[in-house]
Short mmCIF file of C-alpha atoms in Angstrom, two decimals:
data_model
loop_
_atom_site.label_atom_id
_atom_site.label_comp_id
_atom_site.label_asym_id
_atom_site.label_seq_id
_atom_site.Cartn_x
_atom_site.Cartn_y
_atom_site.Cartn_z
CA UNK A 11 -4.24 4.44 35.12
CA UNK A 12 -4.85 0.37 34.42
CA UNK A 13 -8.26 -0.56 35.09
CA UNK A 14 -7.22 -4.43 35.18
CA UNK A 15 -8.63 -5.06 38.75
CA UNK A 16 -11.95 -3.23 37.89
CA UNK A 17 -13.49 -5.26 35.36
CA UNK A 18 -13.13 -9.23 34.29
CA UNK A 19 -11.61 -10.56 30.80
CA UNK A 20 -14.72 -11.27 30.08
CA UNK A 21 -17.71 -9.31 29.71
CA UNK A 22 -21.28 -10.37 30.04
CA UNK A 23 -23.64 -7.91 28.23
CA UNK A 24 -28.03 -8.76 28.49
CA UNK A 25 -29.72 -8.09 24.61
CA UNK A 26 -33.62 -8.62 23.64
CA UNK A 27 -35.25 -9.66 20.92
CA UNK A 28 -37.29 -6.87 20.25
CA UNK A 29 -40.42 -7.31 18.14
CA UNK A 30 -38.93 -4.93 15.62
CA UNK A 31 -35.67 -6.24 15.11
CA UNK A 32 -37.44 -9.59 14.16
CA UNK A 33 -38.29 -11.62 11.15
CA UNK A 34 -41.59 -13.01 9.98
CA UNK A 35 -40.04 -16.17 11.48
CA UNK A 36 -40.39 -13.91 14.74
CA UNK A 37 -36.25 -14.70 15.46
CA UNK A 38 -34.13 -12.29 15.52
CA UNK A 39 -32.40 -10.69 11.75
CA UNK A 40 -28.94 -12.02 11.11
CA UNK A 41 -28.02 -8.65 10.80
CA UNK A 42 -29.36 -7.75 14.07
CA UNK A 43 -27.51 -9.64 15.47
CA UNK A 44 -24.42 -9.05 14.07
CA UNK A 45 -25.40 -5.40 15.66
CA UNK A 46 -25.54 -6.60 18.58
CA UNK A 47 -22.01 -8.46 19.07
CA UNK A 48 -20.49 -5.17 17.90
CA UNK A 49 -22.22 -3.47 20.52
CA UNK A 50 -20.63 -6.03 22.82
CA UNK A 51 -17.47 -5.65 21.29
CA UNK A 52 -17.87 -1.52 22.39
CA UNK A 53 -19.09 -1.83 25.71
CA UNK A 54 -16.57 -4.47 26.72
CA UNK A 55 -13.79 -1.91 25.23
CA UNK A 56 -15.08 1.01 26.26
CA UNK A 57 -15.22 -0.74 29.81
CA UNK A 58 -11.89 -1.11 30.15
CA UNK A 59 -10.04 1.83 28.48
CA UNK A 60 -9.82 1.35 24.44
CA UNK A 61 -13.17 1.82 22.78
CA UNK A 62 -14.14 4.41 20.75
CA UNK A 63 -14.81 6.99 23.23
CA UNK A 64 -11.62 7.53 24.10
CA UNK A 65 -9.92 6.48 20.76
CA UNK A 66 -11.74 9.42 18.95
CA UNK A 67 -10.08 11.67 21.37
CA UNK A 68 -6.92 10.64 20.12
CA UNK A 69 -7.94 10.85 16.09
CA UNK A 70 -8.03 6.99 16.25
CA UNK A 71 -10.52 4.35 15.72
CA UNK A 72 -11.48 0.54 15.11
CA UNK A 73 -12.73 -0.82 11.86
CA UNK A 74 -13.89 -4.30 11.78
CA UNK A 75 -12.01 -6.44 9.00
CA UNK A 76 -13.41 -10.09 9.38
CA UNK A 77 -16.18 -11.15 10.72
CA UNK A 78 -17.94 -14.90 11.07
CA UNK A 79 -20.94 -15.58 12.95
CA UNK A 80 -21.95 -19.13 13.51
CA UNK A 81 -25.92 -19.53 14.81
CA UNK A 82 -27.41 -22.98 15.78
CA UNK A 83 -30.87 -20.95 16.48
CA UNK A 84 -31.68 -17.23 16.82
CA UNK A 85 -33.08 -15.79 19.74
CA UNK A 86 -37.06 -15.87 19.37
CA UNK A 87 -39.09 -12.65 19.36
CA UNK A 88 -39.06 -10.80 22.81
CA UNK A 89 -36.81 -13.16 24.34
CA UNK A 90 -33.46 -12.02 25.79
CA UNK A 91 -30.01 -13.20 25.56
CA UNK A 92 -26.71 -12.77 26.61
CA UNK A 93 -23.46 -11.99 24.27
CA UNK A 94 -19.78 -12.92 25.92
CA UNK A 95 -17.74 -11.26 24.62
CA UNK A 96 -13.73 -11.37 25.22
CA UNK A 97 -10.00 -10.34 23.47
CA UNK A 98 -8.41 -13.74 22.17
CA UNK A 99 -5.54 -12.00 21.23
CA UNK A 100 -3.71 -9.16 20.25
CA UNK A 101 -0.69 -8.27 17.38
CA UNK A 102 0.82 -5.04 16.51
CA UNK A 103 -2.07 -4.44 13.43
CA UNK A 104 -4.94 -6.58 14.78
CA UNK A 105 -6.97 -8.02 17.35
CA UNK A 106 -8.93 -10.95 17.74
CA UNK A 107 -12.46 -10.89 19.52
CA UNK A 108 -14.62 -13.54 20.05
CA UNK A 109 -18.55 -13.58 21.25
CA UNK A 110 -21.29 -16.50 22.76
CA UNK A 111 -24.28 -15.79 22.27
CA UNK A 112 -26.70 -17.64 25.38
CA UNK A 113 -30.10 -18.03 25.86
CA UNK A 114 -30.53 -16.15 29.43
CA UNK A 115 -33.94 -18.25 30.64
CA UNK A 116 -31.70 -21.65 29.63
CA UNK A 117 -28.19 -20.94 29.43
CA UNK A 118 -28.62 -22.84 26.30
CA UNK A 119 -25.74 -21.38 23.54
CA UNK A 120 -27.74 -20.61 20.73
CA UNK A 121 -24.40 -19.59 18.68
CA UNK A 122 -20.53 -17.76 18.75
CA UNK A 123 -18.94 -15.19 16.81
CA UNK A 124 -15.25 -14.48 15.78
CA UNK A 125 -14.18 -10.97 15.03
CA UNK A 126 -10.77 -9.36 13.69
CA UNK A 127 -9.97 -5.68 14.28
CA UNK A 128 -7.89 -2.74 13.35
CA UNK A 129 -7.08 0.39 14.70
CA UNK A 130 -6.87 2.99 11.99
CA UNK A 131 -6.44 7.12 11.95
CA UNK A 132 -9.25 8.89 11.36
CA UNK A 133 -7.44 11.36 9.41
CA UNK A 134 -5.12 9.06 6.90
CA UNK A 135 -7.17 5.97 7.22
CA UNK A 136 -3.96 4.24 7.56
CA UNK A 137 -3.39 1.13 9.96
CA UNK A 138 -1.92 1.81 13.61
CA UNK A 139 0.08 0.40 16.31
CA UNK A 140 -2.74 -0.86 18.59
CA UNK A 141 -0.14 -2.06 21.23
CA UNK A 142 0.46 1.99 21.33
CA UNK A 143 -2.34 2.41 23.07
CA UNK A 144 -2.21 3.31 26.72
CA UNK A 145 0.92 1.22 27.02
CA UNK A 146 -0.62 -1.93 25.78
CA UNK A 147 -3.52 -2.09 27.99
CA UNK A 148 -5.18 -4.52 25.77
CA UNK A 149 -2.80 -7.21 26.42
CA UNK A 150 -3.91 -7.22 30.27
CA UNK A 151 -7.39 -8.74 29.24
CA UNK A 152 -6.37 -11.01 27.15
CA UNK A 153 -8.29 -14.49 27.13
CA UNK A 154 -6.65 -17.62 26.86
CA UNK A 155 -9.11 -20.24 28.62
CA UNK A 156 -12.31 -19.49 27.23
CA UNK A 157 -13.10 -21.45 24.18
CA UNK A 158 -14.93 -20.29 21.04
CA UNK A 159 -16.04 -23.64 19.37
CA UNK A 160 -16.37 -21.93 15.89
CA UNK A 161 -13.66 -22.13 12.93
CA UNK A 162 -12.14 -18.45 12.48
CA UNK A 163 -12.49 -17.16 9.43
CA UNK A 164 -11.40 -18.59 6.21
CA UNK A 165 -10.50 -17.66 2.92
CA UNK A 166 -13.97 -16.70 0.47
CA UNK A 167 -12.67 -17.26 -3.10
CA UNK A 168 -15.48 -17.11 -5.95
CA UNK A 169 -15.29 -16.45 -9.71
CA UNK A 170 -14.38 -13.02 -10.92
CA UNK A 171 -16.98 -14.14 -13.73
CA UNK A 172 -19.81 -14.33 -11.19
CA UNK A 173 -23.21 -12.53 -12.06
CA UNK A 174 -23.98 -9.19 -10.84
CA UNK A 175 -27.41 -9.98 -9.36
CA UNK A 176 -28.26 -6.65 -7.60
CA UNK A 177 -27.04 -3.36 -7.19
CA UNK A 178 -27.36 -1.09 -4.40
CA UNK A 179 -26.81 3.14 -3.95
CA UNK A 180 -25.17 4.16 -0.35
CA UNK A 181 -27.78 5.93 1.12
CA UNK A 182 -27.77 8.15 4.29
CA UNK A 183 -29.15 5.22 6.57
CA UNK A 184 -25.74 3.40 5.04
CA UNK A 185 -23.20 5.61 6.78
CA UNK A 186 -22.20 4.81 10.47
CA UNK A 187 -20.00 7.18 12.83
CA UNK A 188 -17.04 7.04 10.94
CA UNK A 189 -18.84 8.20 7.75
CA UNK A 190 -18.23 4.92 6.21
CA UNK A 191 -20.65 2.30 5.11
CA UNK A 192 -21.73 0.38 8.48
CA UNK A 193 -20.07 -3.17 8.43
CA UNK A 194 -23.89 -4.59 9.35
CA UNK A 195 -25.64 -2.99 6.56
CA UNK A 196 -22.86 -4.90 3.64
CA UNK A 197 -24.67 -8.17 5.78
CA UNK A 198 -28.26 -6.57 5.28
CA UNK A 199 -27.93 -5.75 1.93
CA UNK A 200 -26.45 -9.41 0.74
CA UNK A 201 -29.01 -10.81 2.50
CA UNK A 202 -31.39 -9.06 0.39
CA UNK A 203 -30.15 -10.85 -3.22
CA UNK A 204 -32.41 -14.15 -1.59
CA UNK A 205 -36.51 -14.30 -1.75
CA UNK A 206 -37.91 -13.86 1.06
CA UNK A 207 -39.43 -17.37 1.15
CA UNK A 208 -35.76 -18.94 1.42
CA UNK A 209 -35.36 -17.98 4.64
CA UNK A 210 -38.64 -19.32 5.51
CA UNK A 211 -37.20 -22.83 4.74
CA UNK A 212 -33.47 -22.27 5.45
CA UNK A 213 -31.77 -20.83 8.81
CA UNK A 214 -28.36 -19.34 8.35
CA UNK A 215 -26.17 -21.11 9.82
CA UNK A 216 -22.88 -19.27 9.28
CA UNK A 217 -21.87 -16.12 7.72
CA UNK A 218 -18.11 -14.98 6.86
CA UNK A 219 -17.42 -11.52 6.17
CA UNK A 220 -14.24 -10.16 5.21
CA UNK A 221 -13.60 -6.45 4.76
CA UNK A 222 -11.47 -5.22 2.09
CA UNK A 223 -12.13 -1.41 1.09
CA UNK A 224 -14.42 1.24 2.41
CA UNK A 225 -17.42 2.46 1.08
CA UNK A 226 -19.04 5.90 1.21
CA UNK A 227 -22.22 8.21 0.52
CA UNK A 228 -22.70 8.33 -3.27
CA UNK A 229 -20.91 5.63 -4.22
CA UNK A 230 -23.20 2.50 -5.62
CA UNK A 231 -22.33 -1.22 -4.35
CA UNK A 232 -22.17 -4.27 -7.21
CA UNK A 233 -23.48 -7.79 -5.89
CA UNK A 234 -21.88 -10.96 -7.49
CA UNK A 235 -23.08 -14.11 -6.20
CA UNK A 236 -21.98 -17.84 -6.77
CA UNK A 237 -23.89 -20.58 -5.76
CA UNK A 238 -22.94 -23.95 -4.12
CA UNK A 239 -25.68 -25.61 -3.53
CA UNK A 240 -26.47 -25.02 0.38
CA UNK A 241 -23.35 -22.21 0.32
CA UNK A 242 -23.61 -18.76 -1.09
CA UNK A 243 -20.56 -16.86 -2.23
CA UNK A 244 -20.74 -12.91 -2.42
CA UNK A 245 -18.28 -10.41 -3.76
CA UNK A 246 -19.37 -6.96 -3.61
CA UNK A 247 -17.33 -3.79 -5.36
CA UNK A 248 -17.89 0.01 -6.52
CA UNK A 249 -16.54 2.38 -9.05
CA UNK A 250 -13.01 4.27 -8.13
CA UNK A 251 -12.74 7.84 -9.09
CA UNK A 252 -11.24 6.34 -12.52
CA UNK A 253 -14.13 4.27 -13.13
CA UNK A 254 -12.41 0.97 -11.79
CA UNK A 255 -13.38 -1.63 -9.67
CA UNK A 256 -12.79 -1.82 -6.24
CA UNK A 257 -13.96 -4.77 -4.36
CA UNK A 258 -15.34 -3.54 -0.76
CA UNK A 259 -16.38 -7.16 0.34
CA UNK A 260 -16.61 -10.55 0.36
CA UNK A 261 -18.56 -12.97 2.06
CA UNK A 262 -19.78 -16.59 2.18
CA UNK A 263 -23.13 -18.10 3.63
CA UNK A 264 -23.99 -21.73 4.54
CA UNK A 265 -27.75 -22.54 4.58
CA UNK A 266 -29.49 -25.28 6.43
CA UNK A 267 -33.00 -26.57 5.35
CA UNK A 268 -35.50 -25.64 8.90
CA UNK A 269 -36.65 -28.70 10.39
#
């Protein structure tokens, strides 16, 4: 049964700040809230018929493949926020999701987010027909007339000579629900490879993720980085069963000096 009339396009989720989930800037982490629009991105789903709840039912599930996240400030320890979220679009293979991000004592938009998705099987790992799904549902919440401000994602290119600057092991905290490493924690970690006092002087301003392989328990992640000046270029890879390299991730990062 369609749940079109039951719920809006758009949905309207409250978040907090919460002490911590903060920096010793007292904002909230980058990769919080990354967390955060993905938990958006499921209750807005979930909502209205195709999240994961259901989808594991059926041996199905989404995995994120890009994701940008464009911040003029983060929310400031114990404040709250909201997170839009709504489906721009939808193709046989992927789906595009987009997020605002508003300060709920100002209405002030503190920053968007643009997402793509897949819908895999849980069993092969191989790409599905998301249109499939409960006739197409998706498609009725489609939305055309909201704008997302942001430039979807683009292409991150860096050398293949680029210095491995850290190296990480998949740990147990790593893994998420489909016993894969959590799209968040690749952000986490690559945050990591800059000193602490960097982000004391510089805000991230945007982030673009784009996810190639998987990742698992065991297995130990490479970190190459290129530098740009203000812009950060990140590849990250692991070791095949043959000893080759796979490349899991990339990702670029554009800094902004604090005022």
């Amino acid at each position: 049964m369609k749940q079109t009339s039951q719920f809006p396009k758009t949905g309207i989720y409250k978040m907090w700040a919460e002490p911590f989930h903060c920096d010793f800037n007292h904002e909230l982490q980058y990769g919080r809230m990354g967390n955060c629009m993905l938990n958006a991105a499921d209750f807005h789903s979930t909502e209205r018929g195709f999240g994961m709840s259901y989808l594991n039912t059926v041996n199905k599930t989404w995995v994120l493949s890009r994701l940008c996240i464009e911040m003029t400030k983060l929310p400031k320890q114990y404040s709250s926020f909201n997170i839009h979220t709504w489906v721009e679009s939808a193709m046989k293979y992927f789906t595009n999701r987009n997020f605002l991000v508003e300060d709920c004592e100002t209405s002030e938009p503190l920053g968007y987010g643009r997402s793509v998705w897949a819908l895999i099987d849980l069993t092969t790992r191989q790409p599905l027909d998301l249109l499939a799904v409960r006739d197409g549902e998706i498609l009725d919440y489609i939305e055309t007339e909201t704008a997302c401000p942001i430039s979807k994602p683009g292409r991150v290119k860096l050398s293949p000579d680029a210095p491995v600057v850290m190296t990480v092991p998949v740990r147990y905290s790593d893994i998420d629900v489909n016993g894969h490493v959590n799209s968040i924690k690749y952000i986490e970690h690559t945050l990591d490879i800059f000193p602490a006092d960097y982000f004391a002087n510089h805000l991230l301003r945007r982030l673009d993720m784009a996810y190639v392989a998987e990742s698992r328990y065991g297995d130990t992640l490479c970190f190459q980085l290129e530098e740009q000046g203000e812009t950060k270029f990140v590849r990250i890879t692991r070791q095949d069963a043959d000893n080759g390299t796979v490349e899991v991730a990339r990702c670029s990062l554009v800094f902004a000096e604090r005022d």
